[in-house]
Structures are given as structure tokens and as C-alpha cells.
mmCIF file of C-alpha atoms and ligand atoms in Angstrom:
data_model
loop_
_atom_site.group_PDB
_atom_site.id
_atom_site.type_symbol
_atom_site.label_atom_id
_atom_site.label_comp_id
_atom_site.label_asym_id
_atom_site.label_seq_id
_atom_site.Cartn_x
_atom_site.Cartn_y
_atom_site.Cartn_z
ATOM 1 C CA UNK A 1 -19.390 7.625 -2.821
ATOM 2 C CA UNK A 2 -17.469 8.118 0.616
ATOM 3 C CA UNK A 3 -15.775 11.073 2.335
ATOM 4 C CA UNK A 4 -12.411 11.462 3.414
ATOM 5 C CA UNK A 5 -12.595 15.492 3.860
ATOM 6 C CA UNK A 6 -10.177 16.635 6.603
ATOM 7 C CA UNK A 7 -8.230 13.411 7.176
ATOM 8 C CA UNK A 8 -4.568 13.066 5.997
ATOM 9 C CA UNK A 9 -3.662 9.908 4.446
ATOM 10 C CA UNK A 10 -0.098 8.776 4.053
ATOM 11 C CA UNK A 11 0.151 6.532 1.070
ATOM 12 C CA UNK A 12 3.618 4.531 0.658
ATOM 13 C CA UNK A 13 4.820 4.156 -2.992
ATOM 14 C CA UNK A 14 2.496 6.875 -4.388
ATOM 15 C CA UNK A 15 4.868 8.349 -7.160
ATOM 16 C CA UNK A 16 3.340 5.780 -9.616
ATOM 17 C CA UNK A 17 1.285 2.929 -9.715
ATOM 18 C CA UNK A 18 -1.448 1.216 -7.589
ATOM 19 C CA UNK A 19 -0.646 3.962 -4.791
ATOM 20 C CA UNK A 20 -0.824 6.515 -7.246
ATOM 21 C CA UNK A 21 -4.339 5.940 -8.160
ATOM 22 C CA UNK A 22 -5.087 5.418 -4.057
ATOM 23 C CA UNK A 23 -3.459 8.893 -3.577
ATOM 24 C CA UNK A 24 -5.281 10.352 -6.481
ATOM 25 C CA UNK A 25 -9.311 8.440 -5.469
ATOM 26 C CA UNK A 26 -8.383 9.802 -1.832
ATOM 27 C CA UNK A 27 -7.537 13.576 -2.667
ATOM 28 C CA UNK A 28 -10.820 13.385 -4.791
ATOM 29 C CA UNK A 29 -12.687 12.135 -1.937
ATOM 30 C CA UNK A 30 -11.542 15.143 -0.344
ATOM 31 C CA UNK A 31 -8.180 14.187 1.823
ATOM 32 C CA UNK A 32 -5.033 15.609 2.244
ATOM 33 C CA UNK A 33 -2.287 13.566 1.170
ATOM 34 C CA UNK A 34 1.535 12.893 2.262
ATOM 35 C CA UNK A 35 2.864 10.148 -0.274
ATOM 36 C CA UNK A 36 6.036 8.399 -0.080
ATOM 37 C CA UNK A 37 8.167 7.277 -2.764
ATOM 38 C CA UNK A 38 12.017 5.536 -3.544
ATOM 39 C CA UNK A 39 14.330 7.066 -5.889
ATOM 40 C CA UNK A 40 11.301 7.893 -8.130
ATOM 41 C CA UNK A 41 11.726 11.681 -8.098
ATOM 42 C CA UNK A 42 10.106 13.058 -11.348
ATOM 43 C CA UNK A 43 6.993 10.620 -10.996
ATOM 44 C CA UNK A 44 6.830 12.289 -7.848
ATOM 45 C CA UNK A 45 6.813 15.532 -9.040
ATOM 46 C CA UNK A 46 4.129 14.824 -11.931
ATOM 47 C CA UNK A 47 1.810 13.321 -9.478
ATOM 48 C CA UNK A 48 2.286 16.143 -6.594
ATOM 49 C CA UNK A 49 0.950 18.039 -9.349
ATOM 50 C CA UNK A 50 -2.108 16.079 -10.304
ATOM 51 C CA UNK A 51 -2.784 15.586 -6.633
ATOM 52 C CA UNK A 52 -2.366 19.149 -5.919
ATOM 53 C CA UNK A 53 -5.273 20.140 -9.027
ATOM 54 C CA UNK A 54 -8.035 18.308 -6.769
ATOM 55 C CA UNK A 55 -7.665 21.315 -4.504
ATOM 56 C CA UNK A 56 -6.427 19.574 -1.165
ATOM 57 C CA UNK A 57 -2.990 19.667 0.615
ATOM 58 C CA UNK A 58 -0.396 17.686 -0.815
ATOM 59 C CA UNK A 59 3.415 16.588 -0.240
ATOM 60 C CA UNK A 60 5.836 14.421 -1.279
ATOM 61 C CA UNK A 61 8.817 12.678 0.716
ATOM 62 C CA UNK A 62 11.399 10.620 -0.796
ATOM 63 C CA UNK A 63 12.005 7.479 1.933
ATOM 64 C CA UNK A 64 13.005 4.108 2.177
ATOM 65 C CA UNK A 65 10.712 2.223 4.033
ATOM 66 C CA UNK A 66 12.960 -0.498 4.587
ATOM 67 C CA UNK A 67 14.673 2.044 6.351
ATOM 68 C CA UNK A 68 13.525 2.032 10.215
ATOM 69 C CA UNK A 69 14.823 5.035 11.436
ATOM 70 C CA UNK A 70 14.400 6.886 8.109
ATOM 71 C CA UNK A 71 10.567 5.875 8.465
ATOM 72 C CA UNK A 72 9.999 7.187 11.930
ATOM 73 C CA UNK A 73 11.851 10.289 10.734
ATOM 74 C CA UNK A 74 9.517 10.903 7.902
ATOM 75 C CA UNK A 75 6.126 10.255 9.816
ATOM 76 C CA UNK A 76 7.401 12.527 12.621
ATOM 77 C CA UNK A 77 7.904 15.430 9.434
ATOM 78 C CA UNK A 78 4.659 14.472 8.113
ATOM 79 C CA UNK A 79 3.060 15.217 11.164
ATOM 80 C CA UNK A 80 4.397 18.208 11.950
ATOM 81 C CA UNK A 81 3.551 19.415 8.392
ATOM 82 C CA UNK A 82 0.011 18.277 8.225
ATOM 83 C CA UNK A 83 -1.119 18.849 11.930
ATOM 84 C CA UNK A 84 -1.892 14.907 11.766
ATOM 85 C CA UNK A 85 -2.631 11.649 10.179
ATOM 86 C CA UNK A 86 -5.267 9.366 10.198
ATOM 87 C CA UNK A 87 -4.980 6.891 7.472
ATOM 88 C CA UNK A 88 -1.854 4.569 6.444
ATOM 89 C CA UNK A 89 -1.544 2.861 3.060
ATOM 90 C CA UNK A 90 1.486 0.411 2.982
ATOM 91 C CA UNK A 91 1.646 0.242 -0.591
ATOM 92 C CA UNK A 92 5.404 0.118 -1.666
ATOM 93 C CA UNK A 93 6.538 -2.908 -3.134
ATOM 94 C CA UNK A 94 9.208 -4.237 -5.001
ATOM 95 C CA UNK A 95 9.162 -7.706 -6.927
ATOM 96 C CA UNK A 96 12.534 -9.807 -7.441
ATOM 97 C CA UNK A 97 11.372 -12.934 -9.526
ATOM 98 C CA UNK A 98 13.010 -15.831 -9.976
ATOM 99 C CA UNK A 99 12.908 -19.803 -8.929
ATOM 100 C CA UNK A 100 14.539 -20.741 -5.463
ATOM 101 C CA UNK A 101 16.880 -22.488 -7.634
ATOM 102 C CA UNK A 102 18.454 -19.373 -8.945
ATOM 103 C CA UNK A 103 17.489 -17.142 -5.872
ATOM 104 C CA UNK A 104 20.199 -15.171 -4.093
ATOM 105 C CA UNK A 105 19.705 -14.540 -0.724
ATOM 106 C CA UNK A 106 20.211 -10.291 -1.541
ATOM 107 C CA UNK A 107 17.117 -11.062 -3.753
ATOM 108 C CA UNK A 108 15.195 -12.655 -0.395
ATOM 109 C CA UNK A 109 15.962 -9.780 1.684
ATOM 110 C CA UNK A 110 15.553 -7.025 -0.454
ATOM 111 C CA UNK A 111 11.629 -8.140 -1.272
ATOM 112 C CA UNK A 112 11.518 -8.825 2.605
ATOM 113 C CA UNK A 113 12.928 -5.822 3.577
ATOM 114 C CA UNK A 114 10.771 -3.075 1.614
ATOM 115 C CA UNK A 115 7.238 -4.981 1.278
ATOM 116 C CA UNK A 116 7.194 -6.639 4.872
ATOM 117 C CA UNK A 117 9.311 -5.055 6.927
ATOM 118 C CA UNK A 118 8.688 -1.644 5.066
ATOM 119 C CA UNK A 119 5.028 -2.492 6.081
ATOM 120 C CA UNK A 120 6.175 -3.297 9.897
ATOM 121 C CA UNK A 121 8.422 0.219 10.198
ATOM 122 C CA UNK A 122 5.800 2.917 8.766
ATOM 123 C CA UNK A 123 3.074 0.910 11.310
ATOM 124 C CA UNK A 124 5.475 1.109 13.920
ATOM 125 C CA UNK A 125 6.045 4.920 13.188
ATOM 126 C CA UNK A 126 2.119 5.634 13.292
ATOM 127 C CA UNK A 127 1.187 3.094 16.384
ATOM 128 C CA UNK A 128 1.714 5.690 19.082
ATOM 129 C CA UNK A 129 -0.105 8.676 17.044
ATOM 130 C CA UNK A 130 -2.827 6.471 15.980
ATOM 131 C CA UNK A 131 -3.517 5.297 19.858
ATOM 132 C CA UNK A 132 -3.240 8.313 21.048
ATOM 133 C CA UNK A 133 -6.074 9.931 18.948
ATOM 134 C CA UNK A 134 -7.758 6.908 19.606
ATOM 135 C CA UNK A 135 -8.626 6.528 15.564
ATOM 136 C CA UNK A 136 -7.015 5.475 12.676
ATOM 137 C CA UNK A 137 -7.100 2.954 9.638
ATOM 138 C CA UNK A 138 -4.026 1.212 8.235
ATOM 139 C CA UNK A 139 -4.567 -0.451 4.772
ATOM 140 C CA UNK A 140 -1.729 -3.013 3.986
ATOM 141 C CA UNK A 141 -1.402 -4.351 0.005
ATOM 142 C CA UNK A 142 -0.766 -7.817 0.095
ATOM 143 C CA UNK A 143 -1.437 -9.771 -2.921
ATOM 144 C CA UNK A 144 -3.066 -12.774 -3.951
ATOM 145 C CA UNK A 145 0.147 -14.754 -4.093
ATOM 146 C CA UNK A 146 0.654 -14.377 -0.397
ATOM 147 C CA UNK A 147 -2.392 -16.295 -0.273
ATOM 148 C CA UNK A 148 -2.020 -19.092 -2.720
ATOM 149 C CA UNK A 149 1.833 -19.399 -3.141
ATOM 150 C CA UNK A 150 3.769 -18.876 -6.587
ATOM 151 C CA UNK A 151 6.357 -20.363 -8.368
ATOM 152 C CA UNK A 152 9.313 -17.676 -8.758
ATOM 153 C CA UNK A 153 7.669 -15.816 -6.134
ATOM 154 C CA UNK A 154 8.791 -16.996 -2.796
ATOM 155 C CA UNK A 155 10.349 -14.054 -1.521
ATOM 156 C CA UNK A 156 7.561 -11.912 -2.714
ATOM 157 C CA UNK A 157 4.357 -14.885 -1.642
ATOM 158 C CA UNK A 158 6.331 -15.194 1.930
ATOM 159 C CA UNK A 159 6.487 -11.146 2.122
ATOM 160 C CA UNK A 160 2.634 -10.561 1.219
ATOM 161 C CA UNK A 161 1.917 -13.715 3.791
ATOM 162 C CA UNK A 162 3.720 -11.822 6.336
ATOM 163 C CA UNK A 163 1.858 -8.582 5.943
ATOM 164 C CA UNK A 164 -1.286 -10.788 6.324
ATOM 165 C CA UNK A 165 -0.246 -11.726 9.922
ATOM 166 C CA UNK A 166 1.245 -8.683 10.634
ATOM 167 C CA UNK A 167 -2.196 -7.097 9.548
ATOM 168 C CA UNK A 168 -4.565 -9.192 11.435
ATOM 169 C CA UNK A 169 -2.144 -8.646 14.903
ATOM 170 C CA UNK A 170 -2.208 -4.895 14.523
ATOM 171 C CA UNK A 171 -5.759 -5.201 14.246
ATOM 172 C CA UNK A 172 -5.898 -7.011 17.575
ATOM 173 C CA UNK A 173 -3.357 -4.638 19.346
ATOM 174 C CA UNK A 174 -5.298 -1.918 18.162
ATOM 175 C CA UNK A 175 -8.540 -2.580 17.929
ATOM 176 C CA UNK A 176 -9.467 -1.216 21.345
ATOM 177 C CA UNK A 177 -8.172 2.042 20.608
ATOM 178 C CA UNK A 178 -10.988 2.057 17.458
ATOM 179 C CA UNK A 179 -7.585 1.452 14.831
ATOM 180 C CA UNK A 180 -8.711 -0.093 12.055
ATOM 181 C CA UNK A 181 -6.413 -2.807 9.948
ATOM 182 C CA UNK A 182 -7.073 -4.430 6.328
ATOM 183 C CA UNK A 183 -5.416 -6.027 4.010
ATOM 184 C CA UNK A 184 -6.055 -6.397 0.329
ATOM 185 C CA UNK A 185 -5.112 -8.662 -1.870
ATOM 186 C CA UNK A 186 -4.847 -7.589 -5.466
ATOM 187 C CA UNK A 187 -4.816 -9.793 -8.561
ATOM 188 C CA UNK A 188 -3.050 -9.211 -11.971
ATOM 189 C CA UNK A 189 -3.312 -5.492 -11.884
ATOM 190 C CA UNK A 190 -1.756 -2.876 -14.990
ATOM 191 C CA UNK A 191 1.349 -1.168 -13.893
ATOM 192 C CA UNK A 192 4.827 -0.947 -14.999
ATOM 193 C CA UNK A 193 5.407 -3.829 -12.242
ATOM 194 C CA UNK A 194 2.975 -6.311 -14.258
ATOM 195 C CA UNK A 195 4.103 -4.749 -18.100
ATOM 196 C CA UNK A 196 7.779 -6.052 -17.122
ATOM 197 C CA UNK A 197 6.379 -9.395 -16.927
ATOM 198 C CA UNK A 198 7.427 -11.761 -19.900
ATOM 199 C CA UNK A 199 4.430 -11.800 -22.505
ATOM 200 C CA UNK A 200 3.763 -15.696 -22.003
ATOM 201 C CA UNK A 201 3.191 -15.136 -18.162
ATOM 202 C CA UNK A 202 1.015 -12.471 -18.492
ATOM 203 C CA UNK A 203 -1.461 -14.080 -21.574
ATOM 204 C CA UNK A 204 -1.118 -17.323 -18.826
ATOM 205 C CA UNK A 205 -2.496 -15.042 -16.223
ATOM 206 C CA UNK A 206 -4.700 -13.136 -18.072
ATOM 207 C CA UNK A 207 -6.706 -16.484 -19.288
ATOM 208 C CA UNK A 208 -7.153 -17.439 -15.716
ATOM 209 C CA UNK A 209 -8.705 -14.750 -14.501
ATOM 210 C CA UNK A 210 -12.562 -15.236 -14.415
ATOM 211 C CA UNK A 211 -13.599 -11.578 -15.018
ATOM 212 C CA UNK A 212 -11.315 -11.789 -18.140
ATOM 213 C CA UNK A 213 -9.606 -8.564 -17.621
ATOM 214 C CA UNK A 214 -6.727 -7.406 -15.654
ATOM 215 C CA UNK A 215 -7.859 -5.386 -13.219
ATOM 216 C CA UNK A 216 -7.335 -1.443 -12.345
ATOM 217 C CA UNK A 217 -5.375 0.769 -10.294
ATOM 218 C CA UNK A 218 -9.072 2.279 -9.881
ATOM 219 C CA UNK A 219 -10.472 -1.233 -8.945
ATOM 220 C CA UNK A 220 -7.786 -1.152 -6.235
ATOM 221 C CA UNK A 221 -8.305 2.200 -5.293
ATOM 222 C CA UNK A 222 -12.352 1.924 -4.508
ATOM 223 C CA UNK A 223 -11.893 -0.943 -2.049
ATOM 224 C CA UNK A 224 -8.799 1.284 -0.092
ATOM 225 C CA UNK A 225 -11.180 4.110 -0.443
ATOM 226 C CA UNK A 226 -13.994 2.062 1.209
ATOM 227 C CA UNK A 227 -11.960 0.686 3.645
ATOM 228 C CA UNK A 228 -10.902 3.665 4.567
ATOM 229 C CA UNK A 229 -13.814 5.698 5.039
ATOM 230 C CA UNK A 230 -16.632 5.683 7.861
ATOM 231 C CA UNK A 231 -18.744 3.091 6.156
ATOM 232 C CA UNK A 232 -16.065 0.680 6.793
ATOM 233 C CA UNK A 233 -15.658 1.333 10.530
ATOM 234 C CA UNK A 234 -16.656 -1.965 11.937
ATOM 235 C CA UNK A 235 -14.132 -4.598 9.378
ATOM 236 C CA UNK A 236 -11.129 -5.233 10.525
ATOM 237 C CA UNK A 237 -8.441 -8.004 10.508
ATOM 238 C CA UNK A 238 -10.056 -8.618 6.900
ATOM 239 C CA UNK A 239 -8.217 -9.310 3.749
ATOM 240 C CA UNK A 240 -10.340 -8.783 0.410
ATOM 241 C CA UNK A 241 -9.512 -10.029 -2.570
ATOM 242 C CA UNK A 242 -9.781 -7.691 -5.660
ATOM 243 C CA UNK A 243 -8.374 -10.218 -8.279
ATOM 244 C CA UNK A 244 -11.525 -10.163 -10.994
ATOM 245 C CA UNK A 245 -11.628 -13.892 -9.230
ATOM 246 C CA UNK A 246 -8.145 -15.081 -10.072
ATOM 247 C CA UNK A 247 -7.794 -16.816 -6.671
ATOM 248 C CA UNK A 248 -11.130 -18.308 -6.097
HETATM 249 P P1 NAI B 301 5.114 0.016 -9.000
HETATM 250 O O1 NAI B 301 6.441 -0.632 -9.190
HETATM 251 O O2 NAI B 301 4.411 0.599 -10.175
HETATM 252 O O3 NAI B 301 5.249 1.173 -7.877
HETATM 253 C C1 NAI B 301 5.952 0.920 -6.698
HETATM 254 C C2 NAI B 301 5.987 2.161 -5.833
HETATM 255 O O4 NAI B 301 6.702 1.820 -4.624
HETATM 256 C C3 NAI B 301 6.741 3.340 -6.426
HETATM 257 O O5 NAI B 301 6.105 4.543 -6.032
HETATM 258 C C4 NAI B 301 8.129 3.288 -5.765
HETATM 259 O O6 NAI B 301 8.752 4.551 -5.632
HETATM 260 C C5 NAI B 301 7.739 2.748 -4.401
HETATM 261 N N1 NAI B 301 8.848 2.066 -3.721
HETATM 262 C C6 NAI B 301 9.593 1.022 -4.172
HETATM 263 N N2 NAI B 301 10.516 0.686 -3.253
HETATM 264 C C7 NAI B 301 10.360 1.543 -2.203
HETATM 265 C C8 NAI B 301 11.021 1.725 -0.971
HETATM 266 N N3 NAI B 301 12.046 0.961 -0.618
HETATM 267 N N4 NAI B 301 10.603 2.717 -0.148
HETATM 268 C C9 NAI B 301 9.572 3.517 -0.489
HETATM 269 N N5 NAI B 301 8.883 3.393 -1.647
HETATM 270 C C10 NAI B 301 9.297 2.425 -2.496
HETATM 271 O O7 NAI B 301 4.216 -1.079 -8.265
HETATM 272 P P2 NAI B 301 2.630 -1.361 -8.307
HETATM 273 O O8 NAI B 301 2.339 -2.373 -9.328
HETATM 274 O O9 NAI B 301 1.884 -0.091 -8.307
HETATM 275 O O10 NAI B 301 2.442 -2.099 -6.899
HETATM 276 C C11 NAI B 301 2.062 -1.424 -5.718
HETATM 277 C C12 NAI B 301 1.822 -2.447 -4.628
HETATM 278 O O11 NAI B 301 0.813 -3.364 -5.026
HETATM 279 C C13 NAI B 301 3.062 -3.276 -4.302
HETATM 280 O O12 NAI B 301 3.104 -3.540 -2.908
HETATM 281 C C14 NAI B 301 2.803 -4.566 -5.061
HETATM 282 O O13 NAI B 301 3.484 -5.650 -4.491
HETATM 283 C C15 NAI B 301 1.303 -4.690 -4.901
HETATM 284 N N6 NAI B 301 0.661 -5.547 -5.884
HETATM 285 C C16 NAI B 301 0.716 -5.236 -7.225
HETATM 286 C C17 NAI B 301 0.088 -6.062 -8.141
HETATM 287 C C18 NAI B 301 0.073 -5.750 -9.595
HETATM 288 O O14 NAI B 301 -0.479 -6.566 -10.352
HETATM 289 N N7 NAI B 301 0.632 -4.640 -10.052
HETATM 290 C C19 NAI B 301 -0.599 -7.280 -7.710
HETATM 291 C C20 NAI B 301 -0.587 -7.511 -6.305
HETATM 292 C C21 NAI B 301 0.020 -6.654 -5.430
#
């Protein structure tokens, strides 16, 4: 498997979840880890403590990515707490479903704000660092939707999009200074987001998906841990697809 010892990874939306089990594959692969989370204080503290029983370095700030100034603020803390950082995961992500029909625009900004621009402010807060040191990888979590569209999803489909061009730019910017950036796109994966789904959608999803399972917060967390390590140090600009073939 890879080998993350000595780097410090600051996972977004790590208190539960997909970036839980990122936070929680990293720290086993040996790397120190700063996690973010929003209003999600005794998840937090449960998964500090599972993070901290892998024997590595471990924090937890509460932040609002959508926040600019609050996420400059907290990578500034994290830095001067950990020494340094050398891996991103823009992982927090909030869903507000519904057709356009019925969609208010608070409901279009809000899933704008924290998945895309979230994902534009914690970049923007790591750019200088990253160029600096010359090194660095930034893993973005899109989703398959961003890539094929959804009905009742357009605030969420446009935000994912978005981090897909905002990934592949960063990637240019920052390629020269040997800054990695990837995207991936997950399918129907099990977390609380996906259980609040209605029962219908989810059997409708679940039969389209080739692999006939949903997928993991594991599966996820092997392809950011791969991405992230040294065997990955010539992809960037890439989005992969970890959706058990969903979106073929
Ligand atoms: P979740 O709802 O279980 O966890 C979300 C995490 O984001 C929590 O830690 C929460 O504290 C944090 N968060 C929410 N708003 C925040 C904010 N404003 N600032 C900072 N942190 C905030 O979600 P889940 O399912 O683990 O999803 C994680 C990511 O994966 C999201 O970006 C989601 O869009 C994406 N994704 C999930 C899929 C799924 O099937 N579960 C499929 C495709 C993408």
C-alpha cells in the first residue's frame, strides 16, 4: 500500500462521512491530520479520537469553508500547529435537493457557496504555502452528477462541475511548482447524506449501478490515498470516477 509518513493532510468535512474514512486511510498510512468540520462538534470529537489511536498527530477545527476569511484564518493556525501541510482534501459538501421548479435561490447559493466556493477559499488559503515548498497535492470531491447532470440536482451538478474546472486550472497554475490537482468523482456512496435519500431514489440508483453495490467510504478513500501518495506524482488535472460504473 502507499506512504504518507511525515506529511500533514488537511481534510475538509472530516467529522463524519466520506472525509472521515479519507482522514482515517491517511493517519493509517502514516500522516498527520488537521480535519475540518461545520457545526458537527461531537462527531468531531469521536473521530479526533479514532484518528488519534493510529498513533499520528491529530486536530480538529470547526470552520466554514464558505467562509473566506475564516478559511485563510484556519490554514494559517493549522500551519503554525503542524509545522506544515502538504496535502488538501476539499471534501465538505452539503446537498439541497429539489427541482428548479421549487428551487429558492438561498438553496442555489448555499450548495454553491460551501462545495464550490468552499473548494475555491481553502485552495486559495494553501496556494502560496504549497508554491512556496514547491510540493503539494490538492484532492477535490466532485461527484458523478457534475459530470452527467441530475434532475433535482442543479445547484449541487453545477457546484461539482465547477470544482472540475476549478481543479483542472489549479493544476495548470500549479503544475510548475510540482502541485498536484485531482478530482474524483464518487458514485452512490453510504453516508448519512445518501441514507436521507427517499427509499424509491435510492433502490432506482442502486439498480443502475453496474457493480451492484453502493460503494464505500473505503472505496473513496483508496483512490484519495493513491492520489495522494508518491506513486501518483505524475496525474494531474484528472478526474476518476469511483461510481462501481454508475456513469459509464
Ligand atoms: P456528510 O454529510 O456525511 O458529511 C459532510 C461533512 O462536511 C461533515 O463533516 C460536515 O461537518 C462538513 N461540512 C458541511 N458543511 C460544511 C461547511 N460549510 N464547512 C465545513 N465543513 C462542512 O457527507 P458525505 O456523504 O460524506 O459527502 C462528502 C463529500 O462527498 C461531499 O462533498 C459530497 O458532495 C461528496 N459526494 C458524496 C456522495 C455520496 O454518495 N455520499 C456522492 C458524490 C459526492
Amino acid at each position: 500500500m502507499f506512504e504518507l509518513t511525515g506529511k500533514t493532510a488537511i481534510i475538509t468535512g472530516a467529522s463524519r462521512g466520506i472525509g472521515k474514512g479519507i482522514a482515517l486511510k491517511f493517519a493509517e498510512l502514516g500522516a498527520n491530520i488537521a480535519f475540518l468540520h461545520f457545526g458537527d462538534g461531537e462527531n468531531a470529537e469521536q473521530t479526533e479520537k479514532e484518528l488519534a489511536e493510529k498513533g499520528v498527530k491529530v486536530k480538529a477545527y470547526e470552520c466554514n469553508v464558505a467562509d473566506f476569511e475564516a478559511s485563510e484564518k484556519v490554514v494559517d493556525e493549522i500551519i503554525s500547529d503542524f509545522g506544515e501541510a502538504h496535502i488538501l482534501v476539499n471534501n465538505a459538501g452539503i446537498v439541497r435537493d429539489t427541482l428548479i421548479l421549487s428551487m429558492k435561490e438561498a438553496d442555489f447559493d448555499a450548495v454553491i457557496n460551501v462545495n464550490l466556493k468552499g473548494t475555491f477559499n481553502m485552495t486559495k488559503a494553501v496556494y502560496k504555502h504549497f508554491m512556496k515548498k514547491r510540493r503539494g497535492r490538492i484532492i477535490n470531491i466532485s461527484s458523478i452528477v457534475g459530470l452527467t447532470g441530475n434532475a433535482g440536482q442543479a445547484n449541487y451538478a453545477s457546484a461539482k462541475a465547477g470544482i472540475i474546472g476549478l481543479t483542472k486550472s489549479v493544476a495548470k497554475e500549479l503544475g510548475s511548482r510540482n502541485v498536484t490537482a485531482n478530482a474524483i468523482a464518487p458514485g452512490f456512496i453510504k453516508t448519512d447524506m445518501t441514507d436521507a435519500m427517499p427509499e424509491k431514489a435510492r433502490e432506482a440508483t442502486l439498480a443502475a449501478i453496474p457493480l451492484k453495490r453502493p460503494g464505500t467510504v473505503e472505496d473513496i478513500a483508496n483512490t484519495a490515498a493513491f492520489l495522494a501518495s508518491d506513486e501518483a506524482s505524475y496525474i494531474t488535472g484528472e478526474v476518476i470516477r469511483v461510481d462501481g460504473g454508475i456513469a459509464i
